[in-house]
Short mmCIF file of N, CA and C in Angstrom, two decimals:
data_model
loop_
_atom_site.label_atom_id
_atom_site.label_comp_id
_atom_site.label_asym_id
_atom_site.label_seq_id
_atom_site.Cartn_x
_atom_site.Cartn_y
_atom_site.Cartn_z
N UNK A 1 31.81 -57.41 -1.39
CA UNK A 1 33.10 -56.41 -1.24
C UNK A 1 31.69 -55.26 -0.90
N UNK A 2 32.62 -54.36 -0.03
CA UNK A 2 31.53 -53.06 0.19
C UNK A 2 31.71 -52.27 -0.99
N UNK A 3 30.48 -51.59 -0.77
CA UNK A 3 30.70 -50.37 -1.43
C UNK A 3 31.20 -49.11 -1.53
N UNK A 4 31.72 -48.27 -2.06
CA UNK A 4 32.39 -47.27 -2.05
C UNK A 4 32.28 -46.49 -1.00
N UNK A 5 33.19 -45.69 -0.29
CA UNK A 5 32.65 -45.02 1.15
C UNK A 5 31.53 -43.54 0.57
N UNK A 6 32.39 -43.10 -0.92
CA UNK A 6 31.39 -42.19 -0.66
C UNK A 6 29.55 -42.45 -1.22
N UNK A 7 29.50 -43.68 -1.91
CA UNK A 7 28.12 -44.22 -1.82
C UNK A 7 27.33 -44.28 -0.93
N UNK A 8 28.20 -44.21 0.16
CA UNK A 8 27.04 -44.80 1.48
C UNK A 8 26.86 -43.37 2.03
N UNK A 9 28.00 -42.40 1.77
CA UNK A 9 28.03 -40.88 2.25
C UNK A 9 26.50 -40.58 1.29
N UNK A 10 26.17 -40.76 0.01
CA UNK A 10 25.11 -39.80 -0.50
C UNK A 10 23.88 -40.94 -0.36
N UNK A 11 23.99 -41.95 -0.24
CA UNK A 11 23.36 -42.81 0.40
C UNK A 11 22.07 -42.38 1.54
N UNK A 12 22.96 -41.94 2.91
CA UNK A 12 22.43 -41.42 3.95
C UNK A 12 21.94 -40.19 3.76
N UNK A 13 23.12 -39.33 2.81
CA UNK A 13 22.16 -37.56 2.64
C UNK A 13 20.97 -37.68 1.51
N UNK A 14 20.77 -38.77 0.86
CA UNK A 14 19.45 -38.97 0.19
C UNK A 14 18.25 -39.34 1.22
N UNK A 15 19.00 -40.19 2.35
CA UNK A 15 17.85 -40.35 2.94
C UNK A 15 17.12 -39.70 4.21
N UNK A 16 18.49 -38.90 4.65
CA UNK A 16 17.84 -37.68 5.42
C UNK A 16 17.04 -36.48 4.46
N UNK A 17 17.42 -36.19 3.22
CA UNK A 17 16.58 -35.29 2.55
C UNK A 17 15.19 -35.93 2.50
N UNK A 18 14.78 -37.37 2.32
CA UNK A 18 13.72 -37.51 2.37
C UNK A 18 12.93 -37.68 3.38
N UNK A 19 13.36 -37.91 4.48
CA UNK A 19 13.14 -37.70 6.01
C UNK A 19 12.61 -36.29 6.42
N UNK A 20 13.18 -35.07 5.69
CA UNK A 20 13.04 -33.63 5.79
C UNK A 20 11.96 -33.34 5.07
N UNK A 21 11.75 -33.73 3.99
CA UNK A 21 10.52 -33.64 3.06
C UNK A 21 9.62 -34.09 3.65
N UNK A 22 9.56 -35.58 4.16
CA UNK A 22 8.71 -36.43 4.54
C UNK A 22 8.00 -35.49 5.87
N UNK A 23 8.65 -35.02 6.68
CA UNK A 23 8.32 -34.50 7.37
C UNK A 23 7.72 -33.14 7.79
N UNK A 24 8.01 -32.75 6.76
CA UNK A 24 7.46 -31.09 6.64
C UNK A 24 6.19 -31.42 5.57
N UNK A 25 5.74 -32.15 5.26
CA UNK A 25 4.89 -32.58 4.72
C UNK A 25 3.86 -33.01 5.69
N UNK A 26 4.02 -33.95 6.93
CA UNK A 26 3.09 -34.47 7.78
C UNK A 26 3.10 -33.29 8.37
N UNK A 27 4.18 -32.45 8.67
CA UNK A 27 3.54 -31.21 9.48
C UNK A 27 2.46 -30.25 9.16
N UNK A 28 2.64 -30.69 7.68
CA UNK A 28 1.65 -29.62 6.98
C UNK A 28 0.56 -30.33 7.29
N UNK A 29 0.43 -31.32 6.68
CA UNK A 29 -0.55 -32.06 6.76
C UNK A 29 -1.42 -32.14 7.85
N UNK A 30 -0.63 -32.57 9.50
CA UNK A 30 -1.43 -32.19 10.33
C UNK A 30 -1.71 -30.82 10.43
N UNK A 31 -1.05 -30.08 10.19
CA UNK A 31 -1.47 -28.32 10.63
C UNK A 31 -2.90 -27.97 9.73
N UNK A 32 -3.10 -28.55 8.42
CA UNK A 32 -4.34 -28.46 7.28
C UNK A 32 -5.32 -28.71 8.61
N UNK A 33 -5.42 -30.38 9.18
CA UNK A 33 -6.57 -30.53 10.27
C UNK A 33 -6.66 -29.73 11.45
N UNK A 34 -5.65 -29.67 12.10
CA UNK A 34 -5.54 -29.25 13.13
C UNK A 34 -5.84 -27.37 13.31
N UNK A 35 -4.96 -26.71 12.45
CA UNK A 35 -5.09 -25.22 12.05
C UNK A 35 -6.63 -24.82 12.78
N UNK A 36 -7.39 -25.02 11.72
CA UNK A 36 -8.96 -24.29 11.94
C UNK A 36 -9.58 -24.76 13.34
N UNK A 37 -9.62 -25.86 13.59
CA UNK A 37 -9.68 -26.75 15.05
C UNK A 37 -9.17 -25.95 15.95
N UNK A 38 -8.35 -25.63 15.82
CA UNK A 38 -7.28 -25.08 17.21
C UNK A 38 -7.57 -23.61 17.00
N UNK A 39 -7.61 -23.43 16.26
CA UNK A 39 -7.78 -21.48 16.21
C UNK A 39 -9.48 -21.05 17.08
N UNK A 40 -10.55 -22.27 16.67
CA UNK A 40 -11.75 -22.00 16.87
C UNK A 40 -11.56 -22.43 18.99
N UNK A 41 -10.51 -23.28 19.31
CA UNK A 41 -11.03 -23.64 20.30
C UNK A 41 -9.82 -22.79 21.36
N UNK A 42 -8.79 -21.72 20.43
CA UNK A 42 -8.25 -20.82 20.97
C UNK A 42 -9.02 -19.38 21.28
N UNK A 43 -10.27 -19.36 20.25
CA UNK A 43 -11.11 -18.47 20.48
C UNK A 43 -11.91 -18.45 21.65
N UNK A 44 -12.10 -19.47 22.46
CA UNK A 44 -13.19 -20.08 23.32
C UNK A 44 -12.34 -20.73 24.68
N UNK A 45 -10.94 -20.41 24.27
CA UNK A 45 -10.01 -20.27 25.29
C UNK A 45 -9.87 -21.62 25.83
N UNK A 46 -9.65 -22.61 25.10
CA UNK A 46 -9.44 -24.13 25.79
C UNK A 46 -8.22 -24.40 24.80
N UNK A 47 -7.48 -25.42 25.63
CA UNK A 47 -6.57 -25.67 25.17
C UNK A 47 -6.61 -26.35 23.76
N UNK A 48 -5.02 -26.28 23.00
CA UNK A 48 -5.07 -26.33 21.63
C UNK A 48 -5.18 -28.07 21.47
N UNK A 49 -5.20 -28.76 20.45
CA UNK A 49 -5.17 -30.15 20.33
C UNK A 49 -4.07 -30.63 19.69
N UNK A 50 -3.40 -31.83 20.56
CA UNK A 50 -1.86 -32.28 19.82
C UNK A 50 -2.05 -33.25 19.26
N UNK A 51 -1.43 -33.44 17.94
CA UNK A 51 -1.13 -34.21 17.36
C UNK A 51 -1.06 -35.51 17.89
N UNK A 52 -1.21 -36.71 17.43
CA UNK A 52 -1.05 -37.90 18.11
C UNK A 52 -0.87 -39.04 17.66
N UNK A 53 0.19 -39.45 16.95
CA UNK A 53 0.35 -40.76 15.95
C UNK A 53 -0.57 -41.83 16.30
N UNK A 54 -0.62 -42.54 17.56
CA UNK A 54 -1.68 -43.34 17.19
C UNK A 54 -2.87 -43.07 17.22
N UNK A 55 -3.80 -42.03 17.31
CA UNK A 55 -4.79 -41.81 16.94
C UNK A 55 -5.23 -41.58 15.20
N UNK A 56 -3.61 -40.85 14.73
CA UNK A 56 -3.65 -40.59 12.92
C UNK A 56 -3.64 -42.23 12.63
N UNK A 57 -3.10 -43.25 13.43
CA UNK A 57 -2.65 -44.52 12.22
C UNK A 57 -4.41 -44.84 12.73
N UNK A 58 -5.06 -45.19 13.68
CA UNK A 58 -6.60 -45.71 13.85
C UNK A 58 -7.24 -44.99 12.61
N UNK A 59 -7.34 -43.30 12.57
CA UNK A 59 -7.89 -42.80 11.94
C UNK A 59 -7.79 -43.27 10.03
N UNK A 60 -5.97 -43.45 9.99
CA UNK A 60 -5.93 -44.00 8.66
C UNK A 60 -6.43 -45.66 8.32
N UNK A 61 -6.48 -46.11 9.38
CA UNK A 61 -6.86 -47.71 9.26
C UNK A 61 -8.33 -47.62 9.06
N UNK A 62 -9.04 -46.61 9.94
CA UNK A 62 -10.77 -46.79 9.66
C UNK A 62 -11.04 -45.90 7.83
N UNK A 63 -9.79 -45.13 7.47
CA UNK A 63 -10.24 -44.86 6.18
C UNK A 63 -10.32 -45.40 5.15
N UNK A 64 -8.91 -46.41 5.65
CA UNK A 64 -8.93 -47.66 4.78
C UNK A 64 -10.16 -48.54 4.39
N UNK A 65 -10.81 -48.32 5.58
CA UNK A 65 -11.63 -49.56 5.77
C UNK A 65 -13.17 -48.91 4.86
N UNK A 66 -13.37 -47.67 4.77
CA UNK A 66 -14.02 -46.97 3.92
C UNK A 66 -13.22 -46.77 2.21
N UNK A 67 -12.36 -47.25 2.37
CA UNK A 67 -12.10 -46.99 0.79
C UNK A 67 -12.79 -47.30 -0.43
N UNK A 68 -13.12 -48.54 -0.17
CA UNK A 68 -14.46 -49.34 -0.79
C UNK A 68 -15.48 -48.94 -1.66
N UNK A 69 -16.31 -47.54 -0.48
CA UNK A 69 -17.51 -47.73 -0.48
C UNK A 69 -17.60 -46.35 -0.41
N UNK A 70 -16.88 -45.54 0.42
CA UNK A 70 -17.05 -44.37 0.83
C UNK A 70 -17.99 -43.69 1.68
N UNK A 71 -18.83 -44.82 2.61
CA UNK A 71 -20.19 -44.05 3.22
C UNK A 71 -19.42 -43.85 4.32
N UNK A 72 -20.02 -42.79 4.88
CA UNK A 72 -20.09 -42.41 6.19
C UNK A 72 -20.43 -42.96 7.49
N UNK A 73 -19.98 -44.14 7.73
CA UNK A 73 -19.81 -44.87 8.93
C UNK A 73 -18.97 -44.91 9.65
N UNK A 74 -19.17 -44.68 10.93
CA UNK A 74 -18.26 -44.60 12.28
C UNK A 74 -17.48 -46.20 12.68
N UNK A 75 -16.75 -45.69 12.94
CA UNK A 75 -15.68 -47.17 13.20
C UNK A 75 -16.52 -47.55 14.63
N UNK A 76 -17.20 -46.98 15.39
CA UNK A 76 -17.55 -47.49 16.49
C UNK A 76 -16.48 -47.86 17.63
N UNK A 77 -15.47 -47.24 17.38
CA UNK A 77 -14.10 -47.52 18.40
C UNK A 77 -14.03 -46.29 19.66
N UNK A 78 -13.21 -46.46 20.09
CA UNK A 78 -12.87 -46.25 22.01
C UNK A 78 -12.68 -44.33 21.37
N UNK A 79 -12.49 -43.68 20.46
CA UNK A 79 -12.43 -42.40 20.56
C UNK A 79 -13.42 -41.58 19.79
N UNK A 80 -13.56 -40.24 19.88
CA UNK A 80 -14.49 -39.33 19.34
C UNK A 80 -13.92 -39.28 17.93
N UNK A 81 -14.94 -39.30 17.13
CA UNK A 81 -14.78 -39.52 15.67
C UNK A 81 -15.85 -38.24 14.75
N UNK A 82 -15.05 -37.78 13.81
CA UNK A 82 -15.55 -36.74 13.16
C UNK A 82 -15.05 -37.65 11.43
N UNK A 83 -16.38 -37.28 10.77
CA UNK A 83 -16.26 -37.98 9.46
C UNK A 83 -16.64 -37.14 8.36
N UNK A 84 -15.85 -37.27 7.10
CA UNK A 84 -16.25 -36.20 6.15
C UNK A 84 -16.67 -36.60 4.75
N UNK A 85 -17.06 -36.84 3.40
CA UNK A 85 -17.20 -37.26 2.42
C UNK A 85 -17.50 -36.08 1.50
N UNK A 86 -16.62 -36.01 0.18
CA UNK A 86 -16.84 -34.79 -0.57
C UNK A 86 -16.30 -35.85 -1.69
N UNK A 87 -17.37 -35.60 -2.95
CA UNK A 87 -17.29 -36.24 -4.13
C UNK A 87 -15.82 -35.20 -4.80
N UNK A 88 -15.42 -35.94 -6.13
CA UNK A 88 -14.44 -35.39 -6.51
C UNK A 88 -12.96 -36.08 -5.75
N UNK A 89 -12.07 -35.17 -6.03
CA UNK A 89 -10.42 -35.64 -5.61
C UNK A 89 -10.19 -34.54 -5.17
N UNK A 90 -10.53 -33.54 -4.94
CA UNK A 90 -10.43 -32.43 -4.67
C UNK A 90 -10.33 -31.67 -2.84
N UNK A 91 -10.85 -32.56 -2.20
CA UNK A 91 -11.14 -32.12 -0.90
C UNK A 91 -10.16 -32.28 0.08
N UNK A 92 -9.66 -31.19 0.73
CA UNK A 92 -8.14 -30.91 1.74
C UNK A 92 -9.04 -30.93 3.29
N UNK A 93 -8.14 -31.21 4.20
CA UNK A 93 -8.10 -31.07 5.42
C UNK A 93 -8.82 -30.12 6.04
N UNK A 94 -8.38 -29.05 5.19
CA UNK A 94 -9.21 -27.83 5.85
C UNK A 94 -10.30 -27.30 5.47
N UNK A 95 -10.82 -27.82 4.39
CA UNK A 95 -12.32 -28.04 4.16
C UNK A 95 -13.23 -29.02 4.96
N UNK A 96 -12.36 -30.08 5.12
CA UNK A 96 -13.37 -30.67 5.97
C UNK A 96 -13.57 -30.24 7.78
N UNK A 97 -12.64 -29.91 8.02
CA UNK A 97 -12.52 -28.96 9.19
C UNK A 97 -13.05 -28.20 9.44
N UNK A 98 -13.25 -27.19 8.41
CA UNK A 98 -14.15 -26.26 8.51
C UNK A 98 -15.46 -26.57 8.22
N UNK A 99 -16.29 -27.57 7.66
CA UNK A 99 -17.33 -27.96 7.31
C UNK A 99 -17.54 -28.21 8.99
N UNK A 100 -16.94 -29.35 9.40
CA UNK A 100 -17.46 -29.60 10.85
C UNK A 100 -17.72 -28.39 12.12
N UNK A 101 -16.41 -27.25 11.58
CA UNK A 101 -16.69 -26.43 12.55
C UNK A 101 -18.18 -25.22 12.15
N UNK A 102 -18.65 -25.36 10.58
CA UNK A 102 -19.48 -24.39 10.41
C UNK A 102 -20.55 -24.77 11.17
N UNK A 103 -20.72 -25.99 11.76
CA UNK A 103 -22.38 -26.43 12.46
C UNK A 103 -22.00 -25.39 14.04
N UNK A 104 -21.01 -24.90 14.38
CA UNK A 104 -21.13 -24.13 15.31
C UNK A 104 -22.22 -22.91 15.31
N UNK A 105 -22.33 -22.66 14.60
CA UNK A 105 -23.54 -21.76 13.96
C UNK A 105 -24.87 -22.21 14.80
N UNK A 106 -25.02 -23.45 14.26
CA UNK A 106 -26.44 -23.88 14.96
C UNK A 106 -26.37 -24.48 16.38
N UNK A 107 -25.32 -24.62 17.26
CA UNK A 107 -24.97 -24.65 18.67
C UNK A 107 -25.52 -23.58 19.34
N UNK A 108 -26.20 -24.10 20.71
CA UNK A 108 -26.93 -23.19 21.58
C UNK A 108 -26.27 -23.48 23.01
N UNK A 109 -25.26 -22.57 23.06
CA UNK A 109 -24.53 -23.44 24.66
C UNK A 109 -25.42 -22.82 25.19
N UNK A 110 -26.49 -22.13 25.94
CA UNK A 110 -27.31 -22.25 26.89
C UNK A 110 -28.10 -23.14 27.17
N UNK A 111 -28.68 -23.68 25.91
CA UNK A 111 -29.74 -24.41 25.98
C UNK A 111 -28.99 -26.06 25.51
N UNK A 112 -27.40 -25.80 25.59
CA UNK A 112 -26.83 -27.04 25.11
C UNK A 112 -27.50 -27.95 24.09
N UNK A 113 -28.17 -27.07 23.00
CA UNK A 113 -28.44 -28.16 22.08
C UNK A 113 -28.38 -27.38 20.53
N UNK A 114 -28.33 -28.25 19.51
CA UNK A 114 -28.29 -27.91 18.45
C UNK A 114 -29.93 -27.01 17.81
N UNK A 115 -29.45 -26.19 17.24
CA UNK A 115 -31.42 -25.56 16.50
C UNK A 115 -31.46 -26.35 16.04
N UNK A 116 -31.28 -25.57 14.30
CA UNK A 116 -32.03 -26.18 12.90
C UNK A 116 -30.81 -27.91 12.76
N UNK A 117 -29.83 -27.73 12.28
CA UNK A 117 -29.07 -28.69 11.78
C UNK A 117 -28.08 -29.40 13.10
N UNK A 118 -27.55 -30.54 12.66
CA UNK A 118 -26.62 -31.37 13.65
C UNK A 118 -25.51 -30.06 13.72
N UNK A 119 -24.89 -30.36 14.99
CA UNK A 119 -23.86 -29.66 15.46
C UNK A 119 -23.12 -30.56 16.41
N UNK A 120 -23.17 -31.89 16.23
CA UNK A 120 -21.89 -32.77 16.94
C UNK A 120 -20.39 -33.05 16.60
N UNK A 121 -20.19 -32.63 15.09
CA UNK A 121 -18.89 -32.68 15.00
C UNK A 121 -18.14 -31.64 15.67
N UNK A 122 -18.97 -30.29 15.61
CA UNK A 122 -18.30 -29.00 16.20
C UNK A 122 -17.87 -29.25 17.80
N UNK A 123 -19.20 -29.61 18.82
CA UNK A 123 -19.33 -30.02 19.60
C UNK A 123 -18.07 -30.81 20.35
N UNK A 124 -17.94 -31.90 19.37
CA UNK A 124 -16.44 -32.69 19.46
C UNK A 124 -15.36 -32.09 19.73
N UNK A 125 -15.21 -30.93 18.33
CA UNK A 125 -13.92 -30.52 18.31
C UNK A 125 -13.66 -29.29 19.59
N UNK A 126 -14.70 -28.89 20.51
CA UNK A 126 -14.52 -28.03 21.12
C UNK A 126 -14.81 -28.98 22.69
N UNK A 127 -14.71 -29.70 22.57
CA UNK A 127 -15.24 -30.52 23.89
C UNK A 127 -13.68 -30.28 25.00
N UNK A 128 -14.22 -29.66 25.98
CA UNK A 128 -12.74 -29.53 26.79
C UNK A 128 -12.01 -30.09 27.04
N UNK A 129 -12.21 -31.45 27.52
CA UNK A 129 -11.26 -32.27 27.99
C UNK A 129 -10.39 -33.18 26.91
N UNK A 130 -11.17 -32.99 25.74
CA UNK A 130 -10.38 -33.70 24.26
C UNK A 130 -9.07 -32.75 24.56
N UNK A 131 -7.64 -33.89 24.08
CA UNK A 131 -6.02 -33.07 24.32
C UNK A 131 -5.85 -33.68 23.20
N UNK A 132 -6.30 -34.54 22.59
CA UNK A 132 -5.38 -35.28 21.14
C UNK A 132 -6.26 -35.44 20.02
N UNK A 133 -5.41 -35.10 18.86
CA UNK A 133 -6.45 -35.82 17.78
C UNK A 133 -5.29 -36.24 16.87
N UNK A 134 -6.15 -37.30 15.93
CA UNK A 134 -5.25 -37.97 14.86
C UNK A 134 -6.25 -38.27 13.81
N UNK A 135 -5.79 -37.86 12.29
CA UNK A 135 -6.61 -37.72 11.13
C UNK A 135 -5.99 -38.15 10.35
N UNK A 136 -6.82 -38.67 9.02
CA UNK A 136 -6.43 -39.15 7.95
C UNK A 136 -7.55 -39.19 6.87
N UNK A 137 -6.92 -39.18 5.64
CA UNK A 137 -7.90 -39.40 4.26
C UNK A 137 -7.72 -40.24 3.20
N UNK A 138 -8.94 -40.68 2.01
CA UNK A 138 -8.34 -41.47 1.70
C UNK A 138 -9.14 -40.62 0.01
N UNK A 139 -8.66 -41.40 -0.96
CA UNK A 139 -9.39 -41.27 -2.03
C UNK A 139 -9.70 -42.89 -2.03
N UNK A 140 -11.23 -42.23 -2.26
CA UNK A 140 -11.66 -43.46 -2.45
C UNK A 140 -11.86 -44.31 -4.12
N UNK A 141 -12.07 -45.74 -3.95
CA UNK A 141 -12.27 -46.44 -5.25
C UNK A 141 -13.00 -45.71 -5.77
N UNK A 142 -12.67 -46.15 -7.25
CA UNK A 142 -13.68 -45.81 -8.69
C UNK A 142 -13.98 -44.32 -8.50
N UNK A 143 -13.49 -43.71 -8.06
CA UNK A 143 -13.68 -41.93 -8.06
C UNK A 143 -14.57 -41.44 -7.49
N UNK A 144 -14.95 -42.09 -6.25
CA UNK A 144 -16.02 -42.02 -5.49
C UNK A 144 -16.18 -40.89 -4.45
N UNK A 145 -14.69 -40.22 -4.51
CA UNK A 145 -14.88 -39.18 -3.86
C UNK A 145 -13.48 -39.36 -2.67
N UNK A 146 -13.22 -38.78 -1.78
CA UNK A 146 -12.33 -38.34 -0.67
C UNK A 146 -13.51 -38.35 0.66
N UNK A 147 -12.62 -39.64 1.81
CA UNK A 147 -12.82 -39.63 2.70
C UNK A 147 -12.13 -39.37 3.68
N UNK A 148 -12.69 -38.40 4.48
CA UNK A 148 -11.40 -38.09 5.49
C UNK A 148 -12.15 -38.01 6.83
N UNK A 149 -11.33 -38.46 8.12
CA UNK A 149 -11.74 -38.87 9.68
C UNK A 149 -10.61 -38.00 10.34
N UNK A 150 -11.10 -37.77 11.32
CA UNK A 150 -10.57 -37.31 12.69
C UNK A 150 -10.90 -38.00 13.94
N UNK A 151 -10.22 -38.60 14.66
CA UNK A 151 -10.25 -39.21 16.13
C UNK A 151 -10.02 -38.19 17.12
N UNK A 152 -10.55 -37.96 18.05
CA UNK A 152 -10.40 -37.23 19.30
C UNK A 152 -9.57 -38.30 20.84
N UNK A 153 -9.60 -37.83 21.22
CA UNK A 153 -9.25 -38.40 22.61
C UNK A 153 -8.61 -37.30 23.98
N UNK A 154 -9.32 -37.47 24.87
CA UNK A 154 -10.51 -38.46 25.08
C UNK A 154 -11.95 -37.70 24.25
N UNK A 155 -13.04 -38.81 24.15
CA UNK A 155 -13.79 -38.47 23.56
C UNK A 155 -14.78 -37.48 23.96
N UNK A 156 -15.82 -36.89 23.47
CA UNK A 156 -16.93 -36.05 23.72
C UNK A 156 -18.26 -36.40 23.48
N UNK A 157 -18.65 -35.25 23.64
CA UNK A 157 -20.12 -35.62 23.43
C UNK A 157 -21.00 -36.67 23.95
N UNK A 158 -20.78 -35.67 25.29
CA UNK A 158 -21.94 -36.93 26.55
C UNK A 158 -23.04 -36.24 26.77
N UNK A 159 -24.34 -37.00 26.36
CA UNK A 159 -25.69 -36.37 26.72
C UNK A 159 -25.85 -35.84 28.05
N UNK A 160 -26.32 -34.41 27.74
CA UNK A 160 -26.73 -33.86 29.12
C UNK A 160 -25.22 -33.00 29.61
N UNK A 161 -24.27 -32.95 28.73
CA UNK A 161 -23.02 -32.17 29.74
C UNK A 161 -22.90 -31.12 28.26
N UNK A 162 -22.39 -30.14 28.75
CA UNK A 162 -21.71 -28.86 27.82
C UNK A 162 -20.06 -28.99 27.36
N UNK A 163 -19.96 -28.95 26.25
CA UNK A 163 -18.60 -29.23 25.54
C UNK A 163 -17.35 -28.41 26.55
N UNK A 164 -17.78 -27.19 26.97
CA UNK A 164 -16.72 -26.37 27.92
C UNK A 164 -17.91 -25.30 28.60
#
């Protein structure tokens, strides 16, 4: 026996509401990663990065591989990759992106080199030919912190080349 028609309507309405809330959450989640990165790209007159679900799935896969140990180990995959780790549970995508972008103060465009500290996260973000981004994060097992990663396509950071 089929369920009454009004139950089907209610189920469809609930499913639509869940999808709407999920999509709003997704857009906000994506914007938390992309907002700071695209703001810096805009200041440099570079095209904004676009969210790519394939890259996001790859990033989620790699984040899940690091869930157990939370170590900053690169996936060595086909994409550019930035990693971030923070102790505790309250690290946001914006904080990770801003951490990577803070390396910009160490980058010297004229010598195409980093001054005192690392700047490869920054140069990957502002690599002119990079067009797509996908990111993810996980809470690491045992309260070891938060692991966040973004993947970039096409990748950047080729030796001897300027990012922009």
